Short mmCIF file of C-alpha atoms and ligand atoms in Angstrom, two decimals:
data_model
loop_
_atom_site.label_atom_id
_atom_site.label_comp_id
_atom_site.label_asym_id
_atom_site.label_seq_id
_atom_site.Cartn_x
_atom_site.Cartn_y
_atom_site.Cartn_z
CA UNK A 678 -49.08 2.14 -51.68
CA UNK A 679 -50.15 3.35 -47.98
CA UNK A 680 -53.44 2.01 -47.24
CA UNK A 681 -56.61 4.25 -47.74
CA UNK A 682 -59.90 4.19 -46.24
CA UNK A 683 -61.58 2.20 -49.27
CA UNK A 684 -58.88 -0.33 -48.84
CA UNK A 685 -60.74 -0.57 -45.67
CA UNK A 686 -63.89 -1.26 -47.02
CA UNK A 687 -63.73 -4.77 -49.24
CA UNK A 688 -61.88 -5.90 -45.82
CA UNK A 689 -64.30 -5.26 -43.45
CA UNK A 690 -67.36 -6.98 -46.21
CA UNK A 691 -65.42 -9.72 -46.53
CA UNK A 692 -65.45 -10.46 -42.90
CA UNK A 693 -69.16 -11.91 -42.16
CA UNK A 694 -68.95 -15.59 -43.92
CA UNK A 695 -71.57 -18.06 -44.74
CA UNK A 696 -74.15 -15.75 -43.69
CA UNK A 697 -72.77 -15.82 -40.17
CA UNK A 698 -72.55 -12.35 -37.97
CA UNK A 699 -68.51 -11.31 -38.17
CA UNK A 700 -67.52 -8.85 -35.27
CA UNK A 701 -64.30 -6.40 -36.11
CA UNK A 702 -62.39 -4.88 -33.17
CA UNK A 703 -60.73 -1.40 -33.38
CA UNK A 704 -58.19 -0.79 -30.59
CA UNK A 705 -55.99 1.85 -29.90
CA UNK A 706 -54.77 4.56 -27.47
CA UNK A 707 -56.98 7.18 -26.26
CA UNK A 708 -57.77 9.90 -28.67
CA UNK A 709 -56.40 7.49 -31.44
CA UNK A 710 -59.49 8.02 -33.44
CA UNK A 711 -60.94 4.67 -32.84
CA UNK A 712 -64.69 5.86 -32.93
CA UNK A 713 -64.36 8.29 -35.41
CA UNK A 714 -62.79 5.70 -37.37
CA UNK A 715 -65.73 3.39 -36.46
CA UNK A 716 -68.58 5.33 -37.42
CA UNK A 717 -67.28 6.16 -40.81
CA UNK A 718 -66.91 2.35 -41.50
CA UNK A 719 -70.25 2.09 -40.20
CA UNK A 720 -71.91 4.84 -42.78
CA UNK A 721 -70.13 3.83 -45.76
CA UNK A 722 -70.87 -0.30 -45.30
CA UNK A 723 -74.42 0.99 -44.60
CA UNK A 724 -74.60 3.32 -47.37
CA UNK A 725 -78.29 4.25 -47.94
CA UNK A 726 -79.69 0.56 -47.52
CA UNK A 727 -80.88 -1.50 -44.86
CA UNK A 728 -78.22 -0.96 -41.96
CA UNK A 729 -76.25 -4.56 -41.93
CA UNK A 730 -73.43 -2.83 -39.61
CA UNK A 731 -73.71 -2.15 -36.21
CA UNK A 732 -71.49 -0.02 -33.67
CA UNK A 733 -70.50 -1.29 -30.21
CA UNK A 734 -68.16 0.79 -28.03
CA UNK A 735 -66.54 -0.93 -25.20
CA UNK A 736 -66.87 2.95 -23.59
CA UNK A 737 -70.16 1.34 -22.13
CA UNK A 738 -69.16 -0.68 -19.99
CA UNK A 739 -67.06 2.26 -17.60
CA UNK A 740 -68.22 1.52 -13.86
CA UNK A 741 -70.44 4.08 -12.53
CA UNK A 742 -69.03 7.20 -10.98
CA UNK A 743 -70.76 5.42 -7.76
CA UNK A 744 -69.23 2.31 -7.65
CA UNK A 745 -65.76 3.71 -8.81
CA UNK A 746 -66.28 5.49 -5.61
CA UNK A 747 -67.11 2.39 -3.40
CA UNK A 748 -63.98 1.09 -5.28
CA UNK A 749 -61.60 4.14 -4.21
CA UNK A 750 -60.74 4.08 -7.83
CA UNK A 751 -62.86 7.04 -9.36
CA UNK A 752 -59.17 9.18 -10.03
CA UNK A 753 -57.88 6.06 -12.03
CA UNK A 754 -61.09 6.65 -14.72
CA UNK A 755 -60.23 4.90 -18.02
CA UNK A 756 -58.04 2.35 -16.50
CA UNK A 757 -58.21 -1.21 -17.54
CA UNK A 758 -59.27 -1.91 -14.02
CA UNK A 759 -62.69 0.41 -14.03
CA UNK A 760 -64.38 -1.22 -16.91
CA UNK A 761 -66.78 -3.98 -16.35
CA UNK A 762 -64.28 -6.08 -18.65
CA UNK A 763 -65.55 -9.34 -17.99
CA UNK A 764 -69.42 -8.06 -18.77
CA UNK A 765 -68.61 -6.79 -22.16
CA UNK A 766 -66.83 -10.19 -23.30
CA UNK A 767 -69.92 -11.57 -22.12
CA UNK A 768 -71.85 -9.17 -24.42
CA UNK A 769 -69.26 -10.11 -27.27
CA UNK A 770 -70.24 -13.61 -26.98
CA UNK A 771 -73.92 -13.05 -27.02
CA UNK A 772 -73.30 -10.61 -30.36
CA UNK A 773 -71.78 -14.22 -31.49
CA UNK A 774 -74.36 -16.43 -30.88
CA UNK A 775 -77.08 -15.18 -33.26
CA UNK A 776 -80.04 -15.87 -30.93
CA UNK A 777 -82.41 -13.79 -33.37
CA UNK A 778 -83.10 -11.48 -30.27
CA UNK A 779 -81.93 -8.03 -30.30
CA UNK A 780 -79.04 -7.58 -28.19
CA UNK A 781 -79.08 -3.91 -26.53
CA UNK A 782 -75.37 -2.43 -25.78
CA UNK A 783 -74.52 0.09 -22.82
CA UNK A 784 -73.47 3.30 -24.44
CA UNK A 785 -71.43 6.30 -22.83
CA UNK A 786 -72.56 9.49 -21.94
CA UNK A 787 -70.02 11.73 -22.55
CA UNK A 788 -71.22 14.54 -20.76
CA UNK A 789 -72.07 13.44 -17.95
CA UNK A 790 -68.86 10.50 -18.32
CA UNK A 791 -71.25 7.66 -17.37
CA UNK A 792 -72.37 4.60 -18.88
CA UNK A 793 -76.08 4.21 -19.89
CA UNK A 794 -77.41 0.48 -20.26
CA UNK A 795 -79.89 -0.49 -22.84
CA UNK A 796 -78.58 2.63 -25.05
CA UNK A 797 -77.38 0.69 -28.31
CA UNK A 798 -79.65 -1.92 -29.79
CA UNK A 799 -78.22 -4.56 -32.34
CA UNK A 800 -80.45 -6.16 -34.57
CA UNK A 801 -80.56 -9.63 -35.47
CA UNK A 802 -80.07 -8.55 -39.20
CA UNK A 803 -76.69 -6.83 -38.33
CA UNK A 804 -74.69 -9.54 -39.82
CA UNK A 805 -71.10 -7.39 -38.86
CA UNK A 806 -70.86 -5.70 -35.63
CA UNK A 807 -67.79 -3.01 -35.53
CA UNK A 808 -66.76 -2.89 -31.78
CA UNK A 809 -63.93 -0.23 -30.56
CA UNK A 810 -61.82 0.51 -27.34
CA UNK A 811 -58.82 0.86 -25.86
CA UNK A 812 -57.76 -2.52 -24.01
CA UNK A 813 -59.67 -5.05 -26.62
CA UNK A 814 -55.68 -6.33 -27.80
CA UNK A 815 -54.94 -6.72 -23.57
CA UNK A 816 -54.27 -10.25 -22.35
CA UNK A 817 -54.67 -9.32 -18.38
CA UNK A 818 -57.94 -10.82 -16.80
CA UNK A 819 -60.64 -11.12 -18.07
CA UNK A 820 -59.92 -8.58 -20.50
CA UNK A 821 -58.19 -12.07 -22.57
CA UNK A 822 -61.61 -12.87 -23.57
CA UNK A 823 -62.32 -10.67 -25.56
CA UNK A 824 -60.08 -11.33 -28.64
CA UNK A 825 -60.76 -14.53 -28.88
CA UNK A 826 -64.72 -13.44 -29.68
CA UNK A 827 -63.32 -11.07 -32.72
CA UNK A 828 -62.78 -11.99 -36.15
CA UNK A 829 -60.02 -9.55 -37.05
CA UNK A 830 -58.74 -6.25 -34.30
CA UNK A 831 -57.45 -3.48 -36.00
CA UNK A 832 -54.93 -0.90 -34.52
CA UNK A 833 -54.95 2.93 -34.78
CA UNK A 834 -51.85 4.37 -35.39
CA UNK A 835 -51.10 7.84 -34.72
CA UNK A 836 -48.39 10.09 -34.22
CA UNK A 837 -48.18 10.70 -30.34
CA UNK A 838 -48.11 14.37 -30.69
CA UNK A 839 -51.07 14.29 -32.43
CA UNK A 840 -53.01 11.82 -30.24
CA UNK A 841 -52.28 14.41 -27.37
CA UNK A 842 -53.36 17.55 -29.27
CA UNK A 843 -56.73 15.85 -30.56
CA UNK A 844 -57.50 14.26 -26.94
CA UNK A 845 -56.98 17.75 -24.82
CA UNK A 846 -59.16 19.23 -27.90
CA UNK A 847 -61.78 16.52 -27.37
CA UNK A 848 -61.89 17.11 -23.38
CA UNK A 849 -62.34 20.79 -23.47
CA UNK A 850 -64.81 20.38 -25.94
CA UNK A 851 -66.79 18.39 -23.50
CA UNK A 852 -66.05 20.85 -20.68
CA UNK A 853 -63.26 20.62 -19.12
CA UNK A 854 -60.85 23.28 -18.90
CA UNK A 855 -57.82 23.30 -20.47
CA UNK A 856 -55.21 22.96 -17.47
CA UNK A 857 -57.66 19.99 -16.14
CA UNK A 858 -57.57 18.37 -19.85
CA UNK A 859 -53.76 18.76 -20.03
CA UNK A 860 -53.07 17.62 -16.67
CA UNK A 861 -55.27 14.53 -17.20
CA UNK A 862 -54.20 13.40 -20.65
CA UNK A 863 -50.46 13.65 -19.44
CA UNK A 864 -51.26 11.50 -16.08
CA UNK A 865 -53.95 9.27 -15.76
CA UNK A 866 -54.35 9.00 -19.44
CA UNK A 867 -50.82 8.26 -20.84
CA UNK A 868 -50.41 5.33 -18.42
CA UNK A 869 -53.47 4.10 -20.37
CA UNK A 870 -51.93 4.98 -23.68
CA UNK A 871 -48.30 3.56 -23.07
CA UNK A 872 -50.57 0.09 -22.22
CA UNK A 873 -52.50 -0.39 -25.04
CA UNK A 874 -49.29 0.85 -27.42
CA UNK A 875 -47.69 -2.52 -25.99
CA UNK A 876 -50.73 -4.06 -27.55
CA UNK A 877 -50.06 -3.14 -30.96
CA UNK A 878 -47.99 -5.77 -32.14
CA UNK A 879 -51.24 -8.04 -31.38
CA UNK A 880 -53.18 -6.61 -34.28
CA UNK A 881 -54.24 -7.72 -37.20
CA UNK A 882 -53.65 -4.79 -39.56
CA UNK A 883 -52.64 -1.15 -38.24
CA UNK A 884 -54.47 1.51 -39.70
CA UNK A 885 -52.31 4.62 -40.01
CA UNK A 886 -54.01 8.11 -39.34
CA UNK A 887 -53.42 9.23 -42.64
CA UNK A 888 -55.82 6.34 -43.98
CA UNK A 889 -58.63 8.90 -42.76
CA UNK A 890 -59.08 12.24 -44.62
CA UNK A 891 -57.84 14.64 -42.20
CA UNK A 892 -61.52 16.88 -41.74
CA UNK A 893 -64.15 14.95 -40.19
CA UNK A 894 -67.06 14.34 -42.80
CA UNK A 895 -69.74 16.26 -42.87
CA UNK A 896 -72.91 14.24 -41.00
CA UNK A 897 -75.24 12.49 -43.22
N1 LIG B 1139 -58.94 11.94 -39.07
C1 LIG B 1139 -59.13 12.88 -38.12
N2 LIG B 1139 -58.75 14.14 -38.36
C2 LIG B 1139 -58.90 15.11 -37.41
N3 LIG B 1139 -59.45 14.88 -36.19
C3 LIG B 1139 -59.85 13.65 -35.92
C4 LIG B 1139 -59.71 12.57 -36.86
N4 LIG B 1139 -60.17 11.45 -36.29
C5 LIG B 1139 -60.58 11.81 -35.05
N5 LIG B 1139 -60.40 13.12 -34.83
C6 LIG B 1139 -60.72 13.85 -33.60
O1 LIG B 1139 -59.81 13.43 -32.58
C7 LIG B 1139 -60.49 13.23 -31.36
C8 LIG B 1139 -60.30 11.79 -30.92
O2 LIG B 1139 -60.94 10.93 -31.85
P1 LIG B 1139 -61.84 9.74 -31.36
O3 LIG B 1139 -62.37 9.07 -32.57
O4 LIG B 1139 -62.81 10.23 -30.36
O5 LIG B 1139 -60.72 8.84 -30.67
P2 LIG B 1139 -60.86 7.57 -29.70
O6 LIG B 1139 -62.22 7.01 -29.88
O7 LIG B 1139 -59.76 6.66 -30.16
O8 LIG B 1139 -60.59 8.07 -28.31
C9 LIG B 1139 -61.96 13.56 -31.60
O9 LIG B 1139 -62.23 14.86 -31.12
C10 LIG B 1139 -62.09 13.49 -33.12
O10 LIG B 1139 -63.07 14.38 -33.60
MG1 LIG B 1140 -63.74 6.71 -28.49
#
């Protein structure tokens, strides 16, 4: 039987234990469908009752257009290299420790492509905390810390074809135009891609594209 989305489900409720917060990773290439995937988990654990499931995307912690610039790194965007790597296992960590405080996330503004601190806050009730990106399976750096602070990572497959359709939809629909989208998901981007594939083998279960109904859900 190919795995559904409710197979998902009982999986990810199993994973806080003894009452302690659980954090599940979602990795996968760019345009994979990692926060889509993400945010449905998130709505159906939360259902209509208290929430008990919180979303982190490692998305917030990009470096600033401005200090990509002081880097000289601004046209290698998305790299592993222009993510604050080691400040978002440091977040991880905190998630872990249950100080009863809320912890508040850096989101990503996808508009204007920068990161916004202070965006995503994460009650001490959230007892799992669903956290997605692209390098969380990487062992380079400081970017090997932060498996270790995740219960279970799970991969999203996808068809390549299809990864590179959805992604050059995804950056026109956020403005680009459609030369600049192609020309970036085919450079910059794949290099990306081809390094987290490697990944894959790290995972704890690979989620195949199919396991999500192919039209987006309506909101709500
Ligand atoms: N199951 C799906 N069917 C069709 N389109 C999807 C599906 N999942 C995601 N998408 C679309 O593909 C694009 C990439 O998905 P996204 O979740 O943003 O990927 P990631 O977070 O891995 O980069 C988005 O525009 C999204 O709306
Ligand atoms: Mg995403």
């Amino acid at each position: 039987m190919p795995l559904t989305f409710d197979d998902l489900l009982p999986r990810a409720r199993a994973l806080p234990r003894g009452g302690r917060r659980a954090l599940l990773g979602i990795a996968g290439s760019p345009g994979a469908g990692k926060t889509t995937l993400a945010e449905r988990l998130v709505r159906a654990l939360n259902g209509d009752g208290p929430p008990w499931v919180a979303h982190v995307p490692m998305d917030g912690f990009h470096l600033a257009d401005a200090e990509l610039d002081r880097l000289g790194r601004r046209d290698r965007k998305g790299a592993p290299d222009t993510f604050d790597a080691a400040g978002y296992a440091a977040l991880l960590r905190r998630l872990r420790e249950e100080t009863g405080e809320v912890v508040y996330a850096p989101g990503f503004e996808r508009v204007l492509e920068q990161p916004l601190a202070g965006a995503i806050p994460v009650p001490p009730e959230a007892r799992l905390v669903v956290t997605e990106g692209n390098y969380l399976l990487l062992t380079d750096g400081p970017w090997a810390r932060v498996r270790p602070c995740l219960d279970e990572v799970w991969f999203c497959d996808i068809a390549e074809e299809e990864r590179i359709r959805r992604l050059v939809a995804r950056h026109e629909e956020f403005g680009k135009a459609r030369a600049a989208a192609v020309a970036w998901v085919l450079g910059t981007d794949q290099r990306n891609a081809d390094l987290v594939a490697a990944t894959r083998e790290r995972a704890d279960l690979v989620v195949p594209a199919a396991a999500l109904p192919a039209a987006p859900l309506p909101e709500g």
